[in-house]
Short mmCIF file of C-alpha atoms in Angstrom, two decimals:
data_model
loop_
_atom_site.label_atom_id
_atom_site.label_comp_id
_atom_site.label_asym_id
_atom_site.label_seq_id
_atom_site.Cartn_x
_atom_site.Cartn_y
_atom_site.Cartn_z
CA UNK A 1 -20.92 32.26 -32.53
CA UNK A 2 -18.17 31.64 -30.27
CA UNK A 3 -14.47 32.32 -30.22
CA UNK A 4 -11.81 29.73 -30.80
CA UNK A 5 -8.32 29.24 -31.73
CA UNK A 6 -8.04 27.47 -35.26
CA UNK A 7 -5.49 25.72 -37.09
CA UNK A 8 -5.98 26.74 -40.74
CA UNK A 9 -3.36 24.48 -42.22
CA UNK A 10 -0.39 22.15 -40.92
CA UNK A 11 2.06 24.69 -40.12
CA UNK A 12 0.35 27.72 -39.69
CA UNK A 13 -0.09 29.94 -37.03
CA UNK A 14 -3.29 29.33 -34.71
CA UNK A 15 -5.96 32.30 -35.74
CA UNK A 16 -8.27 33.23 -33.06
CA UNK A 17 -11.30 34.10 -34.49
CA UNK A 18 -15.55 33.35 -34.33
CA UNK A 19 -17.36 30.15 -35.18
CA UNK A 20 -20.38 28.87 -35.97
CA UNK A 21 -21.07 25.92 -33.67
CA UNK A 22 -24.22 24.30 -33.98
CA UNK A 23 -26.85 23.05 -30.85
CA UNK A 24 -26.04 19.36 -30.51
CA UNK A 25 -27.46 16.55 -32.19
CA UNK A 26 -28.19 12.95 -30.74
CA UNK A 27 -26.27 11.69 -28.68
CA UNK A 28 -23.58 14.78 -28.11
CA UNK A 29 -23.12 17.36 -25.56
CA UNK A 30 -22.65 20.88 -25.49
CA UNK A 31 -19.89 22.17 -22.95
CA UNK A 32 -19.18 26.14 -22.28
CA UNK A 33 -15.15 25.85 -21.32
CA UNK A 34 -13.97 26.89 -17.74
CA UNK A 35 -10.40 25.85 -18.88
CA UNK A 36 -8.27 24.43 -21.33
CA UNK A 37 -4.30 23.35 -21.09
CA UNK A 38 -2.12 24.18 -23.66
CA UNK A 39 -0.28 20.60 -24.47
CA UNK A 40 2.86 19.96 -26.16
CA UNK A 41 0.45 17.65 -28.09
CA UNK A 42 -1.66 20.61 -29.54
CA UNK A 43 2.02 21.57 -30.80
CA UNK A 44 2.68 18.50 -32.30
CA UNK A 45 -0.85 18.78 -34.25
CA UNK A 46 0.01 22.10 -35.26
CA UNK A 47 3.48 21.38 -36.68
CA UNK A 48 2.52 18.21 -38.88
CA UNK A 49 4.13 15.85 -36.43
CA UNK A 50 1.09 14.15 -35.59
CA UNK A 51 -1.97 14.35 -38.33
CA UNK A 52 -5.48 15.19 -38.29
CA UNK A 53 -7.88 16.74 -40.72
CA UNK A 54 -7.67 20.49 -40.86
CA UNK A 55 -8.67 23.61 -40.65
CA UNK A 56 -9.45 22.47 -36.94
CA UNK A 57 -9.67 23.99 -33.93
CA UNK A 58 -7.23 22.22 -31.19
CA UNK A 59 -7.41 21.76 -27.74
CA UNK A 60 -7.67 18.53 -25.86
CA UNK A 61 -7.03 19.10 -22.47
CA UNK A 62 -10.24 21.03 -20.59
CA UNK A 63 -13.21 20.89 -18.58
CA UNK A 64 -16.40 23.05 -18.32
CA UNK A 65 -19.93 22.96 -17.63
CA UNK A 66 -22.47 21.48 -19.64
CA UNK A 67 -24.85 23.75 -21.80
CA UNK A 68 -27.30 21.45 -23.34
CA UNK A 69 -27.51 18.08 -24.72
CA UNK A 70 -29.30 16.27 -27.75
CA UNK A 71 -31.49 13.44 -27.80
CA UNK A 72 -30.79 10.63 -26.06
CA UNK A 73 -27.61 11.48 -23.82
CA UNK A 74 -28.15 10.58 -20.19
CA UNK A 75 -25.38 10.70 -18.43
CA UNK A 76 -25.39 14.40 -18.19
CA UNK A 77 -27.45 17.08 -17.61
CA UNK A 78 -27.36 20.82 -18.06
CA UNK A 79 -25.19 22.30 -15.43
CA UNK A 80 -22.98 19.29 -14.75
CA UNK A 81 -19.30 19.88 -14.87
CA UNK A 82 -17.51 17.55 -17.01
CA UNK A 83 -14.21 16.86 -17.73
CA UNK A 84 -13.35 15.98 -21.14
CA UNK A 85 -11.88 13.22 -22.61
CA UNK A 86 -10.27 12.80 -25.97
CA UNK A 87 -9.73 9.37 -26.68
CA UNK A 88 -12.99 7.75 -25.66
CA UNK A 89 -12.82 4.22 -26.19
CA UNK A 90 -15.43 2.36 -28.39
CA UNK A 91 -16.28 -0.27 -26.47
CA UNK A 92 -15.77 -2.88 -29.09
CA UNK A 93 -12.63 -3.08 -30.89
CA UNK A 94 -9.99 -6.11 -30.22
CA UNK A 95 -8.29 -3.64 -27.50
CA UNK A 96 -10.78 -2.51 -25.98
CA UNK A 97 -12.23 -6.33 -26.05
CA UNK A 98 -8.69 -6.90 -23.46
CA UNK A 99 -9.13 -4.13 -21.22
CA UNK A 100 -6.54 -1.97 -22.87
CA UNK A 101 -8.97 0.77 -23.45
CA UNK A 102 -6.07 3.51 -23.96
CA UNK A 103 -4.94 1.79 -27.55
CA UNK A 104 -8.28 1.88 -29.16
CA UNK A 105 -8.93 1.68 -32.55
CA UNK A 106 -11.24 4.03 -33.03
CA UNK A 107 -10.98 6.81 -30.35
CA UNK A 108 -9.78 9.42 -33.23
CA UNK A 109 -12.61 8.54 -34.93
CA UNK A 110 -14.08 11.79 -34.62
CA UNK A 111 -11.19 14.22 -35.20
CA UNK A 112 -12.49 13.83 -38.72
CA UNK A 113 -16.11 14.83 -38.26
CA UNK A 114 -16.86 18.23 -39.21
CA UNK A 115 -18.27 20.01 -36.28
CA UNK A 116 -18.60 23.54 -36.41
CA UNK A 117 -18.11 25.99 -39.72
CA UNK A 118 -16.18 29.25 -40.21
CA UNK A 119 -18.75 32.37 -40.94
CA UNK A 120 -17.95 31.92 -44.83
CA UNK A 121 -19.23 28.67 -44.10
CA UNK A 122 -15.35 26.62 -44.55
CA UNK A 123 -15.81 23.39 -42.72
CA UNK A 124 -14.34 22.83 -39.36
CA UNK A 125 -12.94 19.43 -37.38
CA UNK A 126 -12.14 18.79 -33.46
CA UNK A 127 -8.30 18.59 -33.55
CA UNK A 128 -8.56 15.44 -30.99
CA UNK A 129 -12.24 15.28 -30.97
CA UNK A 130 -13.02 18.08 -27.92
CA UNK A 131 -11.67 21.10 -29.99
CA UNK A 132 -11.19 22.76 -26.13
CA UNK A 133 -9.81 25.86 -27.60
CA UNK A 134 -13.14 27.68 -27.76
CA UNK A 135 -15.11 29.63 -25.39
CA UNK A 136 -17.77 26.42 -25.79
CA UNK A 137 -17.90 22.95 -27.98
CA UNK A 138 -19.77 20.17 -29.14
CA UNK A 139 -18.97 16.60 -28.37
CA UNK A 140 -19.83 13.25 -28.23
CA UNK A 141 -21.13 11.96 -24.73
CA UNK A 142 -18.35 9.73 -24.70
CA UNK A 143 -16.11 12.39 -24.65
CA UNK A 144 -17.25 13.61 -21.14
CA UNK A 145 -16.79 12.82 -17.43
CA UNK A 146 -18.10 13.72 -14.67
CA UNK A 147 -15.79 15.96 -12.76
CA UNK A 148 -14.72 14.64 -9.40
CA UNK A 149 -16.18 16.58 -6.17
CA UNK A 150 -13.73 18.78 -4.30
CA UNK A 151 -12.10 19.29 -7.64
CA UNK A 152 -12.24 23.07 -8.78
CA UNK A 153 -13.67 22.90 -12.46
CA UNK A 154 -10.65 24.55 -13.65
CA UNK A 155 -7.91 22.55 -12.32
CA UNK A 156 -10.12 19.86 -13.90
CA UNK A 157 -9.18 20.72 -17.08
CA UNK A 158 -5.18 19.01 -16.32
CA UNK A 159 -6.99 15.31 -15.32
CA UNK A 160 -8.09 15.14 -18.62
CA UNK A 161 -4.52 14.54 -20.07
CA UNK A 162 -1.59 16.11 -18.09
CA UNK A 163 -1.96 14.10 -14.70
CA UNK A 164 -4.05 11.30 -16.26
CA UNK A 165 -0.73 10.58 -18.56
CA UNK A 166 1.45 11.32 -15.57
CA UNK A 167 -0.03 10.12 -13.21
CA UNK A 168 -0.78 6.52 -15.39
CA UNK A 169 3.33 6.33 -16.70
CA UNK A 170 4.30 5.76 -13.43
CA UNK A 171 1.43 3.46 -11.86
CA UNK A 172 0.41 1.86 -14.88
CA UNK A 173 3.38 1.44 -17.65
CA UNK A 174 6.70 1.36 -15.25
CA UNK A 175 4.06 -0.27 -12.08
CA UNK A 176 7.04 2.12 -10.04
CA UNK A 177 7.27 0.59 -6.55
CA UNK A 178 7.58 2.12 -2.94
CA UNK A 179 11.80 2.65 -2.35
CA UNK A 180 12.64 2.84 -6.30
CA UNK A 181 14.49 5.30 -7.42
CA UNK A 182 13.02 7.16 -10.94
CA UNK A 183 14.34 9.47 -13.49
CA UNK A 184 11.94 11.66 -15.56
CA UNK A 185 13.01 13.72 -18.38
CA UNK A 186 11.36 16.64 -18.80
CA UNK A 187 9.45 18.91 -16.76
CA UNK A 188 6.83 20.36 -18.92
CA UNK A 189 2.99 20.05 -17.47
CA UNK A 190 3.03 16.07 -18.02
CA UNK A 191 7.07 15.78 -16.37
CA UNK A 192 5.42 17.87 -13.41
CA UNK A 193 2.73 15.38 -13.09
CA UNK A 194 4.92 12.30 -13.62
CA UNK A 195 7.32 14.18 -10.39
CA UNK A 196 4.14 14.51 -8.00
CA UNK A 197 3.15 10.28 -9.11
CA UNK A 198 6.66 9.41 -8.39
CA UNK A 199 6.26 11.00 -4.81
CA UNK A 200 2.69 9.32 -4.51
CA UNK A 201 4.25 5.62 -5.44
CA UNK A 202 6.68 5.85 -2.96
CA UNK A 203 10.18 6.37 -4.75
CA UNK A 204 12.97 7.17 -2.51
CA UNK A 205 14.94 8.90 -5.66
CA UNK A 206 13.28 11.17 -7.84
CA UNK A 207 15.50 12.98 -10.59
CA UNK A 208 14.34 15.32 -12.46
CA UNK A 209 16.09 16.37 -16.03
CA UNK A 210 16.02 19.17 -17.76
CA UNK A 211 17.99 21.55 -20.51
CA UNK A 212 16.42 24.76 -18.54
CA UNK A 213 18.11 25.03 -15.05
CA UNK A 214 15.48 27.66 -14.39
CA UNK A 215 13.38 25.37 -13.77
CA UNK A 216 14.85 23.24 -10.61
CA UNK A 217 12.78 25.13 -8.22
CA UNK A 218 9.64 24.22 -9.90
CA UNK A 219 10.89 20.38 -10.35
CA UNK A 220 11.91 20.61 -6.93
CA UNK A 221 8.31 21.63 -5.43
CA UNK A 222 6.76 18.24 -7.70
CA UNK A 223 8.41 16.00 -5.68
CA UNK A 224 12.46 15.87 -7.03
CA UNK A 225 14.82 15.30 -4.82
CA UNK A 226 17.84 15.71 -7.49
CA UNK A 227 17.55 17.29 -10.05
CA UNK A 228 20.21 17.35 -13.19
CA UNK A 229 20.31 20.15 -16.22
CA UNK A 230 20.50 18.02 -19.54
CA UNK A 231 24.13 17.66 -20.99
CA UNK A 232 26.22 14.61 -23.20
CA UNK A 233 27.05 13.11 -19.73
CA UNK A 234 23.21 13.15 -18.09
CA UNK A 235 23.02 9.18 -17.64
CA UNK A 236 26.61 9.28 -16.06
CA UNK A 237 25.69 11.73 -13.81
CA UNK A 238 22.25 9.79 -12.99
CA UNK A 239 24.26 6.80 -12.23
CA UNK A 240 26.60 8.80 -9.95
CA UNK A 241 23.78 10.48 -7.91
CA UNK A 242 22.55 5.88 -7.30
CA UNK A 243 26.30 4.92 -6.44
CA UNK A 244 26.58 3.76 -9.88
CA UNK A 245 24.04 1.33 -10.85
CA UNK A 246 21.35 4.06 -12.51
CA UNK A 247 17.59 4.44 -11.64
CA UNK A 248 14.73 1.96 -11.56
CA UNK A 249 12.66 3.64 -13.62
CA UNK A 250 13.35 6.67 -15.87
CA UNK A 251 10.34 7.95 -17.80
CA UNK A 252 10.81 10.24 -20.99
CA UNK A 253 8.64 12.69 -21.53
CA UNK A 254 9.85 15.07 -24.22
CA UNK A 255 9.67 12.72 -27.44
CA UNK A 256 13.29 13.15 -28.61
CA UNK A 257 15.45 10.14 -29.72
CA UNK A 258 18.47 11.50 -27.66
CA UNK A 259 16.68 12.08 -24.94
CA UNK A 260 14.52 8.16 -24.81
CA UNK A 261 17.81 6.38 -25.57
CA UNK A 262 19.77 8.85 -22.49
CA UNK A 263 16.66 7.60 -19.96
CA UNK A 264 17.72 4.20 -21.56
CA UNK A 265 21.44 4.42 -21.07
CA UNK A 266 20.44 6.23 -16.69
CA UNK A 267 18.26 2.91 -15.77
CA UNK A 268 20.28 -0.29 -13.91
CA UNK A 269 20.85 -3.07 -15.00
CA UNK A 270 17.38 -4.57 -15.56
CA UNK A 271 15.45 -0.92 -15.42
CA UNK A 272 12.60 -0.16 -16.96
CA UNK A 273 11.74 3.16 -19.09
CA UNK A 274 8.88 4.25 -20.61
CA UNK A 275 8.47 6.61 -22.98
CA UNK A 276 5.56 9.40 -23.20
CA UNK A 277 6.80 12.15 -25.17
CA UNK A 278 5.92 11.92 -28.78
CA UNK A 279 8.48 12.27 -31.29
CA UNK A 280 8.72 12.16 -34.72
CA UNK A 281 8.99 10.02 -37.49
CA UNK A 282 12.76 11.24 -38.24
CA UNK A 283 13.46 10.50 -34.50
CA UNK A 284 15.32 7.15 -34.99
CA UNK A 285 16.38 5.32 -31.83
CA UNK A 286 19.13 2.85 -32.63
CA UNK A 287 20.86 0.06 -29.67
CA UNK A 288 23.07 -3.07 -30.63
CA UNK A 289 21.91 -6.41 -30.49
CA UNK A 290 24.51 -7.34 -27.58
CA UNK A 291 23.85 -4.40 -25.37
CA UNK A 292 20.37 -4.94 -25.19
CA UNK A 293 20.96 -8.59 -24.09
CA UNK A 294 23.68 -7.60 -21.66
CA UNK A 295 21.95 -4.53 -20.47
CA UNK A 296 18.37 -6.59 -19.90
CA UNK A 297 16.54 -3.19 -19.47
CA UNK A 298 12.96 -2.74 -20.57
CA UNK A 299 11.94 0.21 -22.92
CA UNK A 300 7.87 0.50 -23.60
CA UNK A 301 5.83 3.37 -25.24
CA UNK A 302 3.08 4.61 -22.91
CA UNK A 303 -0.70 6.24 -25.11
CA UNK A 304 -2.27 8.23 -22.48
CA UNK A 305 -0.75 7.21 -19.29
CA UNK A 306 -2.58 3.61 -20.36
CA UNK A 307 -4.48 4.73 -18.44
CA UNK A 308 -8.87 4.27 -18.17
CA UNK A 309 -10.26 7.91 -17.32
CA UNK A 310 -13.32 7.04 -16.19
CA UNK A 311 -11.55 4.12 -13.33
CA UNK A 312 -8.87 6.36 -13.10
CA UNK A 313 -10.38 9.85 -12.32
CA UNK A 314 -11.72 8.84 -9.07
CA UNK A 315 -7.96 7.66 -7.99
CA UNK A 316 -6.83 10.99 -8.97
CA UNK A 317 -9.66 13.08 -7.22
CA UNK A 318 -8.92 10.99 -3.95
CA UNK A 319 -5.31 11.97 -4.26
CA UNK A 320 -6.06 15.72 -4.54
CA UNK A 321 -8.85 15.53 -1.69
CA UNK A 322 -6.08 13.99 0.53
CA UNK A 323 -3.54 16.64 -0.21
CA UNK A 324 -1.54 14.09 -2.27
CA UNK A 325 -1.75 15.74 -5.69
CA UNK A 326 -1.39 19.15 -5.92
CA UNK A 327 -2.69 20.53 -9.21
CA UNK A 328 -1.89 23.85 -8.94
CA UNK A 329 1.77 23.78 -9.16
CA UNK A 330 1.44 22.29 -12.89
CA UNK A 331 0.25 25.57 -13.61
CA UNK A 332 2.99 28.53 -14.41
CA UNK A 333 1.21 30.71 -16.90
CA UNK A 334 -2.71 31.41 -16.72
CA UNK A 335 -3.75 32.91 -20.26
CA UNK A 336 -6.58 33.76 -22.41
CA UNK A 337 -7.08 32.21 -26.29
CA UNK A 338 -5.21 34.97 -27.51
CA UNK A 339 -2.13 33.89 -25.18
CA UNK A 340 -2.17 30.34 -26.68
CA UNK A 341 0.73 31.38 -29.47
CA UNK A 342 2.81 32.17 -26.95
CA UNK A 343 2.32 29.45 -24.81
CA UNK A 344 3.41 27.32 -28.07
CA UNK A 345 6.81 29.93 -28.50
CA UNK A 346 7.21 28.91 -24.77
CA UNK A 347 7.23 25.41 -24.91
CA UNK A 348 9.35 25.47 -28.50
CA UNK A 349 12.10 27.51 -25.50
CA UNK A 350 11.70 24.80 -23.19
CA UNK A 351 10.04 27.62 -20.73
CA UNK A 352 7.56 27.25 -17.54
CA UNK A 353 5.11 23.68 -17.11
CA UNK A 354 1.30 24.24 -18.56
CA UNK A 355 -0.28 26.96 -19.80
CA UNK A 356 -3.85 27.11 -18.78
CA UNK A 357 -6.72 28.92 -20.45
CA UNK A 358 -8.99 30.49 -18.61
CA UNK A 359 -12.54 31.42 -20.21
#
C-alpha cells in the first residue's frame, strides 16, 4: 500500500488516498519517489483537455530511487536513481524510424495499462505512464533514466519534463542563436526553464510576458532582461522594447489562442515562434492568407521540447554542473501530495512557477 493522488473521473477533484501497487513484472521497474512536479499538464489531464483512461493516478514529472526490478531489466539496479520519463519512444514506429523520437506513436501506449488497484479492488492507470503522484510506482524500464551525477535526486524530478521542454523549445524547435532577441510567454515552471535556455543560447533580448506582474522578480532572476505584464497591446509593446521590428523568436508557453497568435503578431518580419503550451480544442487560431505571406514568420508546435531525454539529459546535467542552469529557482512552492490541489488552484490564478512534491 502506498499513498497517491488519484483522478477518479475527468473533472473531479484529485483524492489522495492508499493503493495497492503490485512488485513488478518483466521487464518494469519499481521506483520509491524523491520528487514529483506539479505540471500544468497534470491539469490539463485532470480537466478533460487532454484524455487518458481514468480513474488514474497523475504525475509525470519525478525522479526517485529504484526499489526493485522484474525479470529481465538491466539497465538498472536497486538503489539507482532514475529520472523518469513519460513518453519513451518505441524504437520502431515511422518517427522514431527518422530520429524524431519526441512524436512517437506509441509512447502513451501505456497510460492505458492498468497498474495498480484501489483497496475495493477498482482498477487503476498511469495518467502519462509514470503515475509520479505516489509515494512509489511501477514502470516500464523504458520509462527510466539514469539520473545525471552532481544532480540532487530531487531537482531531478524538473529534467524529466519542465527543463527538458524548456530547455529543447529553444535549442531544438526555434534553433535560437547567440545575439537574438526572444519573447516567451508565460512564466510558469516550463516559461522559467525556457528564460534560463534563452540565457544559455546566447540571446541578447530576453522578454518575459506575463498577466501576473508579481512575478517580474522571479522572470527577472531566469534570465529576462524585459519583462512586459500581458495586455491588448503586448506585441506593440514587444516591438517597441526591439526599435520596432519585434523579437526573433517568441515561444508560447501557456496554450491559449490569444496568447500563440500575440507571440505571432511580437516576432519580425521573418521570426519564428513555437508553441509549447497546450490548448484546447475550442482554442481556434485564425491569420489571413495575405498576412501570412507578407509577414513570412514561422509558427511550429513543439511535443516535449523535441527533445531525446536520454541524448539530452547529459547536455542538461553539464549545464547545471557548470553553473549554467540553475534548477532551483523553477521551484516556488515545495509541497506534500496533499498540497497538490492547491498547486492546481495556483496555477488556474496564474500564481508562483512549479510546485514540487517532496516524499
Amino acid at each position: 500500500m502506498v499513498r497517491a493522488a488519484i483522478l477518479p473521473a475527468v473533472g473531479s477533484p484529485l483524492e489522495i488516498t492508499d493503493i495497492n501497487l503490485p512488485e513488478p513484472g518483466p521487464g518494469q521497474v519499481r521506483v520509491r519517489l524523491a520528487a514529483a512536479g506539479v505540471c500544468h499538464s497534470d491539469l490539463s489531464l485532470s480537466n478533460g483537455t487532454m484524455r487518458v483512461p481514468v480513474p488514474a493516478v497523475l504525475g509525470h514529472e519525478g525522479a526517485g530511487t529504484v526499489v526493485s526490478v522484474g525479470e529481465g531489466v538491466t539497465g538498472v539496479a536497486p538503489g539507482d536513481g532514475v529520472v523518469l520519463n513519460w513518453a519513451p519512444s518505441c524504437g520502431t514506429c515511422h518517427a522514431c524510424s527518422i530520429g524524431e523520437v519526441w512524436l512517437c506513436a506509441n509512447a502513451l501506449a501505456g497510460a492505458a495499462d492498468v497498474y495498480a488497484k484501489r483497496p475495493d479492488g477498482t482498477d487503476l492507470h498511469p495518467g502519462l505512464n509514470v503515475a509520479a503522484f505516489a509515494e512509489e510506482t511501477v514502470v516500464s524500464q523504458r520509462c527510466v533514466l539514469p539520473v545525471p551525477d552532481g544532480v540532487p535526486l530531487a531537482d531531478a524530478a524538473l529534467l524529466g519534463c519542465a527543463v527538458l521542454t524548456g530547455y529543447g523549445a529553444v535549442h531544438h524547435s526555434a534553433k535560437v542563436r547567440a545575439g537574438e532577441s526572444v519573447a516567451v510567454y508565460g512564466v510558469g515552471g516550463v516559461g522559467l526553464a525556457t528564460l534560463q535556455a534563452a540565457r544559455i543560447a546566447g540571446a541578447s533580448r530576453i522578454v518575459a510576458v506575463d498577466v501576473s506582474p508579481e512575478k517580474e522578480e522571479l522572470a527577472r532572476s531566469a534570465g529576462a532582461t524585459d519583462y512586459v505584464v500581458a495586455s491588448e497591446k503586448t506585441a506593440r509593446d514587444i516591438r517597441g522594447l526591439t526599435g520596432g521590428q519585434g523579437v526573433d523568436v517568441a515561444v508560447e508557453c501557456v496554450g491559449r489562442a490569444v496568447t500563440i497568435r500575440t507571440a505571432w503578431e511580437s516576432t519580425r518580419r521573418g521570426g519564428r515562434t513555437t508553441v509549447v503550451g497546450i490548448g484546447g480544442k475550442d482554442q481556434q487560431v485564425t491569420f489571413n492568407a495575405l498576412e501570412l505571406f507578407h509577414w513570412g514568420r514561422t509558427l511550429s508546435g513543439c511535443v516535449y521540447g523535441n527533445s531525446d531525454p536520454a541524448a539530452d539529459l547529459p547536455v542538461l546535467a553539464e549545464h547545471i554542473r557548470a553553473g549554467r542552469l540553475d534548477l532551483s529557482t523553477l521551484v516556488t512552492d515545495r509541497i506534500t501530495l496533499d498540497g497538490i490541489p492547491t498547486a492546481f488552484e495556483h496555477m488556474l490564478a496564474g500564481k508562483g512557477g512549479r510546485a514540487l512534491v517532496i516524499f
